[in-house]
Amino acid sequence: MSAVSAYRLARGVKLRRQPDGGGLLLVPEGLVTLSDSATATLELVDGQRDVPDIARRLSEDFEADAQTLEGDVQTLLESFVERGYVLR
Amino acid sequence: MNAAIRAPQSLLCELTYRCNLQCPYCYNPLNLGRPSQEIGRDLWLSVLDQAADLGVLQVGFSGGEPTLRSADLVALTERANKRGCYTNLITQGTFLDDALLDALLEAGLAHVQISIQAPERELAAVIAGTDVHERKLDALRRVARRDVALTLNCVLHRLNHDSLPEVIAFAEREGIRRLELANVQFYGWAFRNRFALIPTREQVARGQALVAEAKQRLRGAMEITYVLPDYFEEFPKPCMHGWGQVALTVTPDGRVLPCPAAAEIKTLQFPNVQSTTLREAWYESHAFTSYRGTAWMPEPCRSCDRREIDFGGCRCQAFLLLGDAGATDPACFKSPHHEVLTALRDGVPDAVPVPRRPDPALR
């Protein structure tokens, strides 16, 4: 399947862009409002990409340093793993 | 100050009050109505379209037992999904066969919640009034094999509270990732049966400790929610995040309610989708406006610094226990009538619950 360190959205978790551009995570019986950076990160979670891949893509889109972004991406994804929305 | 009214986020569709089980803790009204009063598929489709237009993102299908309208359920799931809503099926699972489940997933269903009445067959059959334990197990396993979110729900009350460790063990064995343990709330049939169902303070406290331990142990593997009842607390629950703030319910006969229990409030007339739009019901109806915000609040709520935290508690509970939907929820220690909760907590240890079933005398 995917690399050991790849992340994917948990079952029944759907990412959505609202008309105003803001991101939302729709989860069982609930919703989570997402920051722009969280939305951009989760859009790249596809079961194949690992943290360095995601950070690299984000650094291209947002003209930021990939190395620095890796830490942020890791933290964000781990917080969503904690809440059961993302699986490793 | 009146803040602008925000659009609703979630809609609960109670497709029918019919059900093959007779759980005494059911929050459906005592008057279960007649099947002939159920609104049809076309009107439900319109309700979903209207809800999506309003901005609703979360749609739940419930009842009674929603899978008793299986063909409609598939069509409604499809429409809600097409309109970009997240769809949840809340079911006891006894009719959730492979064919129906596959049709629902094809239609885009995102989440299934299946209830058990107890972790083992005998007690489950006593509570539900019939033995469907095997069929529920089948349903759980069926759903677990597929790419859809699954939550196991168990309503807790005096009769099954001591089985809580076994409920958690059951969930672990079945590989359940989301477990909802909901202490009974007293509406509808549950209200009628409250003296038989109210757990002891010790049971609730023991439950809290058990859940805390299980959460720690199962961190990352299982998400566990333990819904604490308000009848042993100081402060009331922030019911529905406020009357007419976030959610709405449509009943089998088309009434639009701010919550599934609100029809208990006999002093309010609720709008009906057969004669009004959801937009009108939400933004303009007397029923929704009556207890929205803080302007309606009596003392002590009006000057309480928690008024925008718990919104004065639950209107339905105030009505059921005090006969006044505009009163402070007696679950609040500041309520001048807080002692009715004491009466509830201390009363009738050997009360016998009445099984939930249609009763012409109640119509």
XYZ file of C-alpha atoms in Angstrom:
451
model
C 0.000 0.000 0.000
C 1.577 3.242 1.104
C 4.848 4.123 2.777
C 4.959 3.342 6.502
C 5.077 7.027 7.352
C 2.215 8.135 5.109
C -0.967 9.609 6.554
C -4.556 9.281 5.389
C -7.909 10.624 6.487
C -9.786 8.258 8.799
C -12.953 6.574 7.606
C -15.873 8.895 7.204
C -13.764 12.033 7.524
C -14.304 14.533 4.729
C -12.443 17.680 3.948
C -14.427 20.515 2.502
C -13.762 23.986 1.168
C -16.500 26.425 2.012
C -17.671 29.048 -0.519
C -15.701 31.673 1.411
C -12.516 29.621 0.932
C -12.278 28.446 4.542
C -11.665 24.791 5.262
C -13.837 22.409 7.269
C -13.376 18.863 8.381
C -16.665 16.981 8.473
C -16.497 14.122 10.925
C -19.074 11.790 12.522
C -21.793 14.105 13.826
C -19.473 17.084 13.970
C -17.415 19.689 12.191
C -13.997 21.155 12.779
C -13.146 24.612 11.476
C -9.687 24.589 9.944
C -7.086 27.276 9.540
C -5.790 27.909 6.032
C -2.565 26.069 6.760
C -4.411 23.089 8.251
C -6.679 22.967 5.205
C -3.744 23.120 2.810
C -1.965 20.373 4.756
C -4.964 18.045 4.906
C -5.597 18.519 1.198
C -2.234 16.872 0.641
C -2.976 13.867 2.883
C -3.699 11.034 0.484
C -2.378 7.820 1.990
C 0.785 8.054 -0.134
C 2.584 11.212 0.897
C 4.713 11.311 4.000
C 5.584 14.402 6.059
C 8.586 15.496 3.942
C 6.474 15.141 0.754
C 3.688 17.263 2.190
C 6.120 19.865 3.515
C 7.809 20.050 0.123
C 4.505 20.650 -1.674
C 3.460 23.270 0.864
C 6.804 25.033 0.583
C 6.246 25.312 -3.174
C 2.691 26.608 -2.837
C 3.406 29.018 0.008
C 7.014 29.958 -0.690
C 8.161 28.858 2.741
C 11.088 26.737 3.832
C 10.319 22.996 3.568
C 12.562 22.088 6.479
C 10.727 24.423 8.861
C 7.364 23.317 7.582
C 8.100 19.664 8.346
C 7.885 20.321 12.080
C 4.575 22.149 11.724
C 3.123 19.476 9.460
C 4.167 16.717 11.854
C 2.606 18.499 14.824
C -0.614 19.203 12.996
C -1.020 15.674 11.694
C -0.223 14.120 15.046
C -2.876 16.301 16.685
C -5.411 15.006 14.172
C -4.248 11.430 14.745
C -4.847 12.015 18.458
C -8.433 13.055 17.699
C -9.025 10.082 15.405
C -9.420 12.112 12.199
C -6.170 11.058 10.544
C -4.482 7.679 10.508
C -0.849 6.897 10.135
C -28.392 42.881 22.507
C -29.643 40.669 19.676
C -26.834 39.131 17.698
C -27.640 38.149 14.122
C -29.150 34.681 13.920
C -26.678 32.213 12.484
C -27.638 29.586 9.954
C -28.222 26.069 11.232
C -25.354 23.603 10.903
C -27.111 20.313 11.449
C -30.419 18.678 10.683
C -31.851 15.545 12.270
C -34.391 13.751 10.073
C -36.685 11.532 12.129
C -38.099 9.453 9.296
C -40.528 7.399 11.378
C -41.442 6.638 14.968
C -41.946 2.982 14.064
C -39.439 0.596 15.621
C -39.306 -3.122 16.335
C -37.669 -2.558 19.710
C -39.305 -1.363 22.927
C -36.466 0.290 24.800
C -37.846 2.089 27.878
C -35.160 4.795 27.631
C -36.299 6.030 24.220
C -36.613 9.833 23.997
C -39.348 9.632 21.334
C -42.656 11.109 22.492
C -45.258 8.944 24.218
C -47.560 9.756 21.349
C -45.833 7.818 18.576
C -48.477 8.891 16.095
C -49.666 6.844 13.148
C -47.612 5.637 10.184
C -50.174 7.357 7.950
C -49.019 10.691 9.361
C -45.459 10.230 8.083
C -44.435 12.721 5.424
C -43.410 11.190 2.100
C -40.135 10.976 0.231
C -40.708 13.993 -1.989
C -41.263 16.265 0.958
C -38.170 14.879 2.703
C -36.150 15.541 -0.454
C -37.415 19.107 -0.409
C -36.493 19.405 3.267
C -32.953 18.293 2.464
C -32.650 20.765 -0.394
C -33.947 23.538 1.831
C -31.535 22.565 4.574
C -28.577 22.576 2.213
C -29.655 25.985 0.897
C -29.681 27.266 4.479
C -26.122 26.048 5.005
C -26.694 22.805 6.889
C -23.623 20.563 6.671
C -24.470 17.637 8.949
C -27.539 15.500 8.295
C -28.630 12.652 10.572
C -31.231 10.013 9.750
C -32.957 8.645 12.794
C -36.380 7.938 14.264
C -37.742 5.363 15.595
C -35.859 3.069 13.273
C -34.982 4.834 9.992
C -34.120 1.617 8.116
C -37.823 0.744 8.243
C -38.068 3.249 5.369
C -35.105 1.703 3.600
C -35.895 2.788 0.027
C -36.567 6.359 1.112
C -33.469 6.319 3.289
C -31.258 5.511 0.305
C -32.825 8.247 -1.813
C -32.495 10.800 0.981
C -28.897 9.862 1.686
C -28.128 10.324 -1.980
C -29.742 13.760 -2.103
C -28.067 14.981 1.078
C -24.739 13.782 -0.224
C -25.247 15.411 -3.620
C -25.904 18.680 -1.835
C -22.569 18.374 -0.049
C -23.852 17.323 3.372
C -22.172 14.803 5.608
C -24.633 11.983 6.277
C -25.042 9.989 9.500
C -27.319 6.979 9.994
C -28.453 6.431 13.567
C -29.860 2.921 13.810
C -30.238 -0.110 16.052
C -29.017 -2.123 13.094
C -31.413 -5.062 13.018
C -32.406 -4.428 9.380
C -29.024 -3.308 8.121
C -28.292 -6.140 5.713
C -25.552 -6.169 3.057
C -27.873 -4.984 0.290
C -29.106 -1.956 2.223
C -25.677 -1.106 3.540
C -24.125 -1.243 0.087
C -26.910 0.894 -1.349
C -26.379 3.463 1.385
C -22.626 3.551 0.838
C -23.184 3.894 -2.891
C -25.407 6.865 -2.041
C -22.509 8.386 -0.081
C -23.309 7.599 3.557
C -20.357 8.686 5.685
C -21.143 7.418 9.164
C -23.210 4.736 10.866
C -24.035 4.695 14.540
C -25.327 1.364 15.848
C -26.814 0.975 19.295
C -26.585 -1.922 21.691
C -28.825 -2.093 24.710
C -26.354 -4.171 26.754
C -23.136 -6.064 26.015
C -24.700 -9.471 26.379
C -27.756 -11.144 24.937
C -30.002 -11.722 27.955
C -29.893 -8.246 29.430
C -30.099 -6.719 25.946
C -33.280 -8.728 25.291
C -34.825 -7.610 28.586
C -34.169 -3.942 27.784
C -35.126 -4.044 24.111
C -38.105 -6.328 24.709
C -36.879 -8.713 22.031
C -33.686 -10.668 21.237
C -31.854 -9.041 18.351
C -28.341 -9.333 19.744
C -27.018 -11.582 16.934
C -28.435 -9.320 14.256
C -26.764 -6.309 15.845
C -23.461 -8.131 15.991
C -23.855 -8.987 12.311
C -24.618 -5.371 11.495
C -21.593 -4.136 13.431
C -19.301 -6.554 11.624
C -20.857 -5.778 8.289
C -20.201 -2.072 8.740
C -16.723 -2.599 10.182
C -15.690 -4.392 6.971
C -16.540 -1.368 4.848
C -15.049 2.039 4.265
C -17.453 4.037 6.436
C -17.140 5.508 9.928
C -18.746 3.421 12.657
C -19.782 4.399 16.159
C -21.076 1.978 18.769
C -23.603 3.600 21.058
C -24.921 2.346 24.367
C -27.414 4.318 26.432
C -26.612 3.803 30.095
C -29.141 3.657 32.909
C -29.642 1.819 36.171
C -30.421 -1.505 34.517
C -27.191 -1.782 32.502
C -24.763 0.643 34.143
C -22.957 -2.115 36.042
C -22.155 -3.760 32.698
C -20.070 -0.795 31.581
C -16.742 -2.697 31.779
C -18.281 -5.364 29.540
C -19.510 -2.728 27.078
C -15.967 -1.416 26.748
C -14.564 -4.960 26.455
C -17.175 -5.763 23.815
C -16.201 -2.680 21.839
C -12.530 -3.647 22.051
C -13.188 -7.197 20.861
C -15.139 -5.909 17.881
C -12.414 -3.435 16.954
C -14.718 -0.463 17.485
C -12.939 2.867 16.999
C -15.673 5.174 18.291
C -17.691 4.405 21.387
C -20.463 6.624 22.681
C -21.657 5.936 26.216
C -24.643 8.123 26.849
C -26.193 8.395 30.273
C -29.961 8.415 29.827
C -31.683 11.761 29.456
C -35.281 12.086 30.526
C -37.515 12.901 27.586
C -40.438 11.007 26.110
C -40.515 7.380 27.233
C -37.358 7.867 29.265
C -39.129 10.597 31.210
C -42.074 8.313 31.851
C -39.652 5.649 33.076
C -37.296 7.974 34.902
C -37.640 6.423 38.345
C -36.766 2.997 36.989
C -33.928 4.253 34.808
C -32.074 6.881 36.800
C -28.662 5.479 37.680
C -27.271 5.901 41.164
C -24.690 8.575 41.834
C -22.219 5.773 42.523
C -22.877 4.143 39.168
C -22.258 7.404 37.330
C -19.073 8.142 39.298
C -17.799 4.597 38.796
C -18.554 4.991 35.116
C -16.500 8.156 34.939
C -13.513 6.406 36.513
C -13.853 3.384 34.243
C -14.046 5.556 31.155
C -11.062 7.657 32.223
C -8.995 4.511 32.597
C -10.194 3.066 29.305
C -9.510 6.332 27.447
C -5.953 6.292 28.685
C -5.439 2.643 27.839
C -7.067 2.879 24.410
C -5.668 6.247 23.395
C -5.278 6.366 19.625
C -7.206 3.120 19.160
C -10.671 4.065 20.381
C -12.351 7.406 20.894
C -14.695 7.181 23.870
C -17.354 9.697 24.818
C -19.064 9.434 28.203
C -22.001 11.782 28.290
C -22.532 12.816 31.882
C -26.089 13.295 33.019
C -27.035 16.680 34.410
C -29.109 15.366 37.288
C -26.048 14.918 39.536
C -24.323 18.101 38.408
C -24.406 21.662 39.710
C -24.869 23.310 36.360
C -27.209 22.335 33.546
C -26.027 21.098 30.170
C -25.646 23.609 27.327
C -28.578 21.966 25.606
C -28.173 21.817 21.787
C -25.605 24.651 22.152
C -28.604 26.894 22.666
C -32.203 26.894 21.449
C -32.305 27.477 17.702
C -28.578 28.166 17.427
C -26.952 25.242 15.693
C -29.360 22.403 15.041
C -32.861 21.526 14.013
C -34.991 18.394 13.856
C -37.831 17.444 11.547
C -40.231 14.850 12.962
C -41.970 12.031 11.053
C -45.071 14.174 10.589
C -43.127 17.196 9.394
C -42.875 19.381 12.474
C -39.729 21.508 12.728
C -38.240 21.463 16.214
C -35.119 22.930 17.772
C -34.397 19.514 19.254
C -35.910 15.991 19.106
C -37.631 16.386 22.485
C -39.195 19.821 21.992
C -42.675 18.541 21.169
C -42.916 17.865 24.928
C -43.455 21.593 25.321
C -47.234 21.733 25.020
C -47.306 25.515 25.290
C -45.554 25.915 21.940
C -46.914 25.434 18.436
C -44.229 24.201 16.067
C -44.085 24.977 12.339
C -44.596 22.126 9.884
C -42.768 21.582 6.583
C -46.098 20.812 4.941
C -47.088 24.441 5.297
C -43.911 26.437 5.760
C -40.300 26.581 4.646
C -37.344 25.608 6.820
C -36.044 29.138 6.388
C -39.213 30.629 7.848
C -39.297 28.046 10.623
C -35.695 28.723 11.652
C -35.538 32.494 11.331
C -39.066 33.665 11.962
C -41.304 31.140 13.680
C -42.592 31.941 17.125
C -41.389 28.581 18.406
C -37.793 29.145 17.369
C -37.723 32.780 18.419
C -39.274 32.132 21.829
C -36.174 30.876 23.595
C -33.371 31.912 21.289
C -30.595 34.022 22.795
C -30.835 35.545 26.262
C -33.688 38.081 26.100
C -36.318 35.558 27.268
C -34.387 34.552 30.392
C -35.815 34.983 33.867
C -33.618 35.484 36.898
C -31.338 33.944 38.012
C -30.272 33.216 34.386
C -30.633 36.753 33.121
C -27.778 38.139 35.228
C -25.801 34.910 35.546
C -22.325 34.928 34.018
C -22.935 31.443 32.627
C -25.925 32.521 30.551
C -24.000 32.232 27.300
C -22.278 29.024 28.395
C -25.273 26.853 29.235
C -28.102 29.103 27.971
C -30.197 28.429 31.073
C -30.075 24.686 30.407
C -32.855 22.705 28.773
C -36.310 24.150 27.973
C -37.841 20.723 27.597
C -36.584 19.662 31.001
C -37.908 22.869 32.570
C -41.286 22.133 31.013
C -41.353 18.462 31.994
C -40.296 19.015 35.580
C -41.825 22.437 36.305
C -44.518 22.939 33.678
C -42.763 26.072 32.431
C -40.502 26.028 29.385
C -39.272 29.529 30.234
C -38.035 28.659 33.705
C -34.464 28.067 34.729
C -33.620 24.403 34.179
C -34.045 22.822 37.626
C -30.788 20.936 36.993
C -29.077 24.218 37.851
C -28.265 24.567 41.532
C -29.345 28.214 41.258
C -32.881 27.217 40.287
C -35.400 27.921 43.035
C -36.813 24.479 42.188
C -33.603 22.501 42.232
C -35.149 20.186 44.843
C -37.239 18.447 42.153
C -33.999 16.829 41.049
C -33.518 15.556 44.598
C -36.955 13.987 44.466
C -35.974 12.345 41.176
C -32.662 11.072 42.505
C -34.157 9.659 45.688
C -37.476 8.305 44.447
C -38.939 4.863 43.818
C -36.099 2.302 43.751
C -38.316 -0.552 42.533
C -40.123 1.282 39.746
C -40.845 -0.899 36.718
C -40.233 0.597 33.272
C -42.996 0.674 30.676
C -41.868 -0.720 27.284
C -42.043 1.732 24.403
C -44.871 0.943 22.027
C -47.680 2.647 20.144
C -50.687 3.189 22.362
C -53.958 4.491 20.933
C -54.812 5.886 24.354
C -51.874 8.259 24.110
C -52.812 9.839 20.777
